[in-house]
Coordinates of C-alpha atoms in Angstrom, one line a residue:
M13 CA 5.7 -5.8 31.9
A14 CA 2.8 -6.6 29.5
R15 CA 1.9 -10.2 28.6
Y16 CA 3.4 -9.7 25.1
D17 CA 6.7 -8.6 26.6
H18 CA 6.7 -11.6 29.0
L19 CA 6.2 -14.0 26.0
A20 CA 8.8 -12.2 23.9
T21 CA 11.4 -12.3 26.7
L22 CA 10.7 -16.0 27.3
R23 CA 10.9 -16.8 23.6
H24 CA 14.2 -14.9 23.4
H25 CA 15.8 -17.1 26.1
L26 CA 14.4 -20.4 24.9
R27 CA 15.5 -19.6 21.3
R28 CA 19.1 -20.0 22.5
G29 CA 18.4 -23.6 23.6
A30 CA 18.1 -22.8 27.3
E31 CA 16.1 -24.9 29.7
L32 CA 14.3 -23.0 32.5
T33 CA 12.7 -24.0 35.7
P34 CA 9.5 -22.2 37.0
G35 CA 11.8 -20.4 39.4
D36 CA 14.1 -19.3 36.5
V37 CA 11.1 -18.0 34.6
A38 CA 9.9 -16.1 37.7
D39 CA 13.3 -14.5 38.2
L40 CA 13.6 -13.6 34.5
L41 CA 10.2 -12.0 34.3
D42 CA 10.1 -10.6 37.9
L43 CA 7.0 -12.6 38.7
D44 CA 6.0 -15.1 41.4
E45 CA 6.1 -18.8 40.5
R46 CA 2.3 -19.0 40.1
Q47 CA 2.3 -16.1 37.5
A48 CA 5.4 -17.6 35.9
R49 CA 3.6 -20.9 35.3
R50 CA 0.7 -19.1 33.7
V51 CA 3.1 -17.4 31.3
V52 CA 4.6 -20.8 30.5
R53 CA 1.1 -22.2 29.8
D54 CA 0.4 -19.2 27.5
L55 CA 3.6 -19.8 25.6
D56 CA 2.9 -23.5 25.3
A57 CA -0.6 -22.7 23.9
A58 CA 0.7 -20.1 21.4
G59 CA 3.3 -22.6 20.2
P60 CA 5.6 -24.2 19.5
P61 CA 4.8 -26.8 22.2
L62 CA 7.2 -26.8 25.1
R63 CA 9.2 -29.9 26.1
V64 CA 9.1 -30.7 29.8
R65 CA 12.0 -32.6 31.5
T66 CA 11.8 -33.7 35.1
E67 CA 14.9 -34.1 37.3
G68 CA 13.9 -35.2 40.8
R69 CA 11.2 -32.8 41.9
R70 CA 12.3 -30.1 39.5
K71 CA 10.8 -29.3 36.1
F72 CA 12.7 -27.9 33.2
Y73 CA 11.0 -26.2 30.3
G74 CA 12.6 -26.1 26.8
V75 CA 11.9 -26.3 23.1
A76 CA 12.9 -29.2 20.8
P77 CA 15.8 -28.3 18.5
E78 CA 13.6 -28.8 15.4
D79 CA 11.0 -26.3 16.8
L80 CA 13.4 -23.5 17.7
A81 CA 12.8 -21.7 14.4
L82 CA 9.1 -21.5 15.3
L83 CA 9.9 -19.1 18.2
D84 CA 10.6 -16.4 15.6
T85 CA 6.9 -16.1 14.7
A86 CA 6.1 -12.4 14.7
E87 CA 3.4 -10.8 16.7
P88 CA 0.8 -8.9 14.8
L89 CA 1.9 -5.3 13.9
T90 CA 0.4 -2.6 16.0
E91 CA -1.7 0.1 14.2
G92 CA 1.2 2.5 14.1
E93 CA 3.6 -0.1 12.9
A94 CA 1.3 -1.2 10.1
F95 CA 0.8 2.3 8.9
A96 CA 4.6 3.1 9.0
V97 CA 5.4 -0.1 7.0
Y98 CA 2.6 0.6 4.5
M99 CA 3.8 4.2 3.9
A100 CA 7.4 3.1 3.6
V101 CA 6.6 0.4 1.0
A102 CA 4.2 2.5 -0.9
T103 CA 6.6 5.5 -1.0
A104 CA 9.4 3.2 -2.3
R105 CA 7.2 1.9 -5.2
P106 CA 8.2 4.5 -7.9
A107 CA 11.9 3.6 -7.4
F108 CA 11.1 0.0 -8.2
A109 CA 8.7 0.6 -11.1
S110 CA 11.1 -0.6 -13.8
S111 CA 13.0 -3.2 -11.9
P112 CA 12.5 -6.9 -11.5
L113 CA 11.5 -6.3 -7.9
A114 CA 8.4 -4.3 -8.8
D115 CA 6.1 -7.3 -8.7
V116 CA 7.7 -8.5 -5.4
L117 CA 7.1 -5.1 -3.8
D118 CA 3.5 -5.1 -5.1
A119 CA 3.0 -8.5 -3.5
A120 CA 4.3 -7.0 -0.2
V121 CA 1.8 -4.1 -0.4
A122 CA -1.0 -6.5 -1.2
K123 CA -0.4 -8.2 2.1
L124 CA -1.1 -4.9 3.9
V125 CA -4.1 -4.2 1.6
P126 CA -6.4 -7.2 1.6
P127 CA -8.8 -8.0 -1.3
D128 CA -11.7 -6.2 0.5
G129 CA -9.8 -2.9 0.0
T130 CA -9.6 -2.0 3.7
L131 CA -6.2 -1.2 5.2
L132 CA -4.9 -3.9 7.4
F133 CA -4.7 -1.6 10.4
E134 CA -8.4 -0.6 10.1
P135 CA -10.0 -4.0 9.4
D136 CA -13.5 -3.1 10.4
D137 CA -13.7 0.5 9.5
A138 CA -15.3 1.4 6.1
R139 CA -14.0 5.0 6.5
F140 CA -10.5 3.9 5.5
A141 CA -10.1 2.2 2.1
A142 CA -7.3 1.4 -0.2
I143 CA -7.4 0.9 -4.0
G144 CA -3.8 0.2 -4.9
P145 CA -0.6 1.6 -3.2
G146 CA -0.1 5.3 -2.4
A147 CA 3.2 6.7 -3.6
Q148 CA 3.2 10.2 -2.1
A149 CA 4.5 11.2 1.3
V150 CA 1.9 12.4 3.8
D151 CA 2.7 14.5 6.8
P152 CA 2.1 12.2 9.9
G153 CA 0.6 15.0 11.9
V154 CA -1.8 15.8 9.1
F155 CA -2.8 12.2 8.7
A156 CA -3.3 11.7 12.5
A157 CA -5.5 14.8 12.8
L158 CA -7.6 13.9 9.8
R159 CA -8.0 10.3 11.0
R160 CA -9.2 11.5 14.3
A161 CA -11.6 13.8 12.6
V162 CA -13.0 11.0 10.4
Q163 CA -13.4 8.7 13.3
G164 CA -15.1 11.3 15.5
A165 CA -17.1 12.9 12.6
L166 CA -15.6 16.3 13.3
T167 CA -15.4 19.2 10.9
V168 CA -11.9 20.3 9.9
T169 CA -10.3 23.5 8.6
M170 CA -7.3 22.9 6.4
A171 CA -4.4 24.8 4.9
Y172 CA -4.6 23.3 1.4
T173 CA -3.1 24.0 -2.1
N174 CA -5.6 23.2 -4.8
A175 CA -4.9 21.7 -8.3
R176 CA -4.2 25.2 -9.7
G177 CA -1.5 25.8 -7.1
R178 CA -3.6 28.3 -5.1
R179 CA -3.1 28.0 -1.3
R180 CA -5.7 28.9 1.3
D181 CA -5.8 28.4 5.0
D182 CA -9.6 28.2 5.3
Y183 CA -10.8 25.1 3.5
R184 CA -13.6 23.7 5.6
C185 CA -14.7 20.1 5.2
D186 CA -16.8 17.4 6.8
P187 CA -14.5 14.5 6.4
Y188 CA -16.2 11.2 5.3
G189 CA -13.1 9.0 4.9
I190 CA -9.5 8.6 3.9
V191 CA -8.5 6.5 0.8
V192 CA -5.5 5.7 -1.2
A193 CA -6.7 5.6 -4.8
G194 CA -5.1 6.0 -8.1
G195 CA -1.7 6.2 -6.4
S196 CA -2.4 9.0 -4.0
W197 CA -3.7 9.4 -0.4
Q198 CA -6.9 11.4 -0.4
L199 CA -9.5 12.8 2.0
V200 CA -13.1 12.5 0.8
G201 CA -15.6 14.8 2.3
R202 CA -18.2 17.6 1.8
D203 CA -16.6 20.9 1.0
H204 CA -18.5 23.7 2.8
T205 CA -17.9 26.3 0.1
R206 CA -18.9 24.1 -2.8
D207 CA -21.5 22.1 -0.8
A208 CA -20.3 19.0 -2.7
V209 CA -18.4 15.8 -2.0
V210 CA -14.8 16.3 -3.2
R211 CA -11.4 14.7 -2.9
Y212 CA -8.4 16.5 -1.3
A213 CA -4.9 15.2 -2.0
L214 CA -3.3 14.7 1.4
P215 CA 0.2 15.7 0.3
D216 CA -1.3 19.1 -0.4
V217 CA -2.7 19.5 3.1
E218 CA -0.2 21.5 5.2
A219 CA -2.1 22.0 8.5
V220 CA -5.4 20.8 10.0
R221 CA -7.6 22.3 12.8
V222 CA -10.2 19.9 14.1
G223 CA -13.6 21.5 15.0
E224 CA -17.1 20.7 16.0
P225 CA -19.1 17.5 15.3
F226 CA -21.1 17.4 12.0
G227 CA -23.1 14.2 12.4
G228 CA -21.2 11.8 10.2
P229 CA -21.5 10.9 6.5
P230 CA -25.0 10.6 4.9
S231 CA -26.8 7.3 5.4
G232 CA -25.6 4.7 2.9
F233 CA -22.5 6.6 1.9
D234 CA -20.0 4.2 0.3
L235 CA -16.5 5.6 0.4
E236 CA -14.9 3.1 -1.9
A237 CA -17.8 3.3 -4.5
V238 CA -17.5 7.1 -4.7
V239 CA -13.7 6.8 -5.4
R240 CA -14.0 4.0 -7.9
E241 CA -16.7 6.0 -9.8
T242 CA -14.5 9.1 -9.9
L243 CA -11.5 7.1 -11.2
G244 CA -13.6 5.5 -13.9
G245 CA -15.3 8.7 -14.9
Y246 CA -13.4 9.1 -18.1
S247 CA -14.7 5.9 -19.7
G248 CA -17.5 4.7 -21.9
G249 CA -15.9 5.3 -25.4
E250 CA -12.9 4.5 -27.5
V251 CA -9.7 5.0 -25.5
E252 CA -7.2 7.6 -26.8
T253 CA -3.9 9.1 -25.7
V254 CA -4.5 12.5 -24.1
R255 CA -1.5 14.7 -23.6
L256 CA -1.6 17.9 -21.6
E257 CA 0.9 20.6 -21.1
V258 CA 0.7 22.0 -17.6
T259 CA 2.2 25.0 -15.8
A260 CA 4.6 24.6 -12.9
G261 CA 1.9 25.1 -10.3
A262 CA -0.4 22.5 -11.9
A263 CA 2.5 20.1 -12.5
A264 CA 3.1 20.0 -8.7
S265 CA -0.5 18.9 -8.3
F266 CA -0.2 16.2 -10.9
R267 CA 2.9 14.9 -9.2
R268 CA 1.2 14.6 -5.9
K269 CA -2.2 13.3 -7.1
A270 CA -3.1 10.7 -9.7
Y271 CA -6.3 11.8 -11.4
H272 CA -6.6 8.6 -13.3
P273 CA -4.9 5.2 -13.0
T274 CA -3.2 5.7 -16.5
Q275 CA -1.7 9.1 -15.6
V276 CA 2.0 9.4 -16.6
T277 CA 4.3 12.5 -16.3
E278 CA 6.2 12.2 -19.6
L279 CA 8.4 15.2 -19.2
T280 CA 9.3 17.8 -16.6
R281 CA 11.2 20.9 -17.8
D282 CA 13.7 23.0 -15.9
D283 CA 11.1 25.7 -15.4
G284 CA 8.8 23.3 -13.6
T285 CA 6.3 22.9 -16.5
A286 CA 5.4 19.3 -17.5
V287 CA 3.7 17.1 -20.1
V288 CA 1.2 14.7 -18.6
S289 CA -0.6 11.9 -20.5
F290 CA -3.6 9.7 -20.0
E291 CA -5.2 6.7 -21.8
V292 CA -8.9 7.6 -21.5
A293 CA -12.1 8.0 -23.5
L294 CA -13.0 11.5 -24.7
T295 CA -16.1 12.3 -22.7
P296 CA -17.8 15.5 -21.5
D297 CA -16.4 14.7 -18.0
L298 CA -12.9 14.8 -19.4
T299 CA -13.6 18.2 -21.1
A300 CA -14.8 19.5 -17.8
F301 CA -11.8 18.1 -16.0
V302 CA -9.4 20.0 -18.3
R303 CA -11.5 23.2 -18.1
A304 CA -11.3 23.1 -14.3
F305 CA -7.6 24.0 -14.5
G306 CA -8.3 27.1 -16.6
P307 CA -5.1 28.4 -18.3
A308 CA -2.9 26.2 -16.2
V309 CA -3.5 23.2 -18.6
R310 CA -3.4 23.1 -22.4
V311 CA -4.4 20.2 -24.5
V312 CA -1.6 19.1 -26.8
V313 CA -3.4 16.1 -28.3
P314 CA -5.9 15.1 -29.5
D315 CA -7.2 18.0 -31.5
T316 CA -10.8 17.0 -30.9
L317 CA -10.4 17.5 -27.1
A318 CA -8.6 20.8 -27.6
Q319 CA -11.5 22.0 -29.8
D320 CA -14.1 20.8 -27.2
V321 CA -12.3 22.7 -24.4
A322 CA -11.9 25.8 -26.5
Q323 CA -15.5 25.8 -27.6
S324 CA -16.7 25.3 -24.0
A325 CA -14.4 28.2 -22.8
R326 CA -15.7 30.5 -25.6
A327 CA -19.3 29.7 -24.6
T328 CA -18.6 30.6 -21.0
A329 CA -16.8 33.8 -22.0
A330 CA -19.7 34.8 -24.2
L331 CA -22.0 34.8 -21.1
Y332 CA -19.9 37.7 -19.8
G333 CA -19.2 39.5 -23.1
G334 CA -20.2 43.0 -24.0

């Protein structure tokens, strides 16, 4: 039985108001009396302080009635427990969005995501960061494989569905880190085909094969800074409401991944198409973002953005015209 189990068992019996001799403790924990006394000392040091009563040559250990509640102090969560709790709380967040409990739930999430932005179960590892709660479910096997790849700096090959709804089994990536940003769990890494640092939505990853070492992220790579810069990319001017009509395939991507903190799915139709809105500045980056979806996304408002996207598309088409 591990030390934690010894302490937990002893706490359980003392919580009921029992008084135990060293021999009782030894029998309870299947230890000799010398080891039992060591466990008693450990518990006394961890608190609450034990009360010792002597009767003849015998000692009895107990806890004062006013201190019994202190025996309920929880041990720190294990890594797996912390991740499970985090995922459960984050996944439940949308159901609480319009209820009086929303702020309470956010406070609970904040206790698992400290101000430095690093998940509680990875306190010293800059390759795992959190910027707000993640609301999408992630396959535990996928997460475990990617986490192992990030920690070991190992290339991965993934079955992945991109933002246009196209699925491939051969996405190769050097994984630099895992984040939860803008409401979605994401993998950040260098895509081999594009030779660029990109973000993959973890809910869209169906399978992972871990491969050979790649040497790790570039020197000075700042995972959280890259993600924050991406999320703030559509800023710098007057904020307007941008409303997009998206196909069913693209709508699935928008549901699984938040491309900006202000993203809202306003309407989902029976055929799977949807209307998505943002509160952002009209920048060239935003035009490029819409263009990246091709015919899967159409700008509803504002007209100026629709014209910019159309003009950019015509200029591209002219390069290939007769």
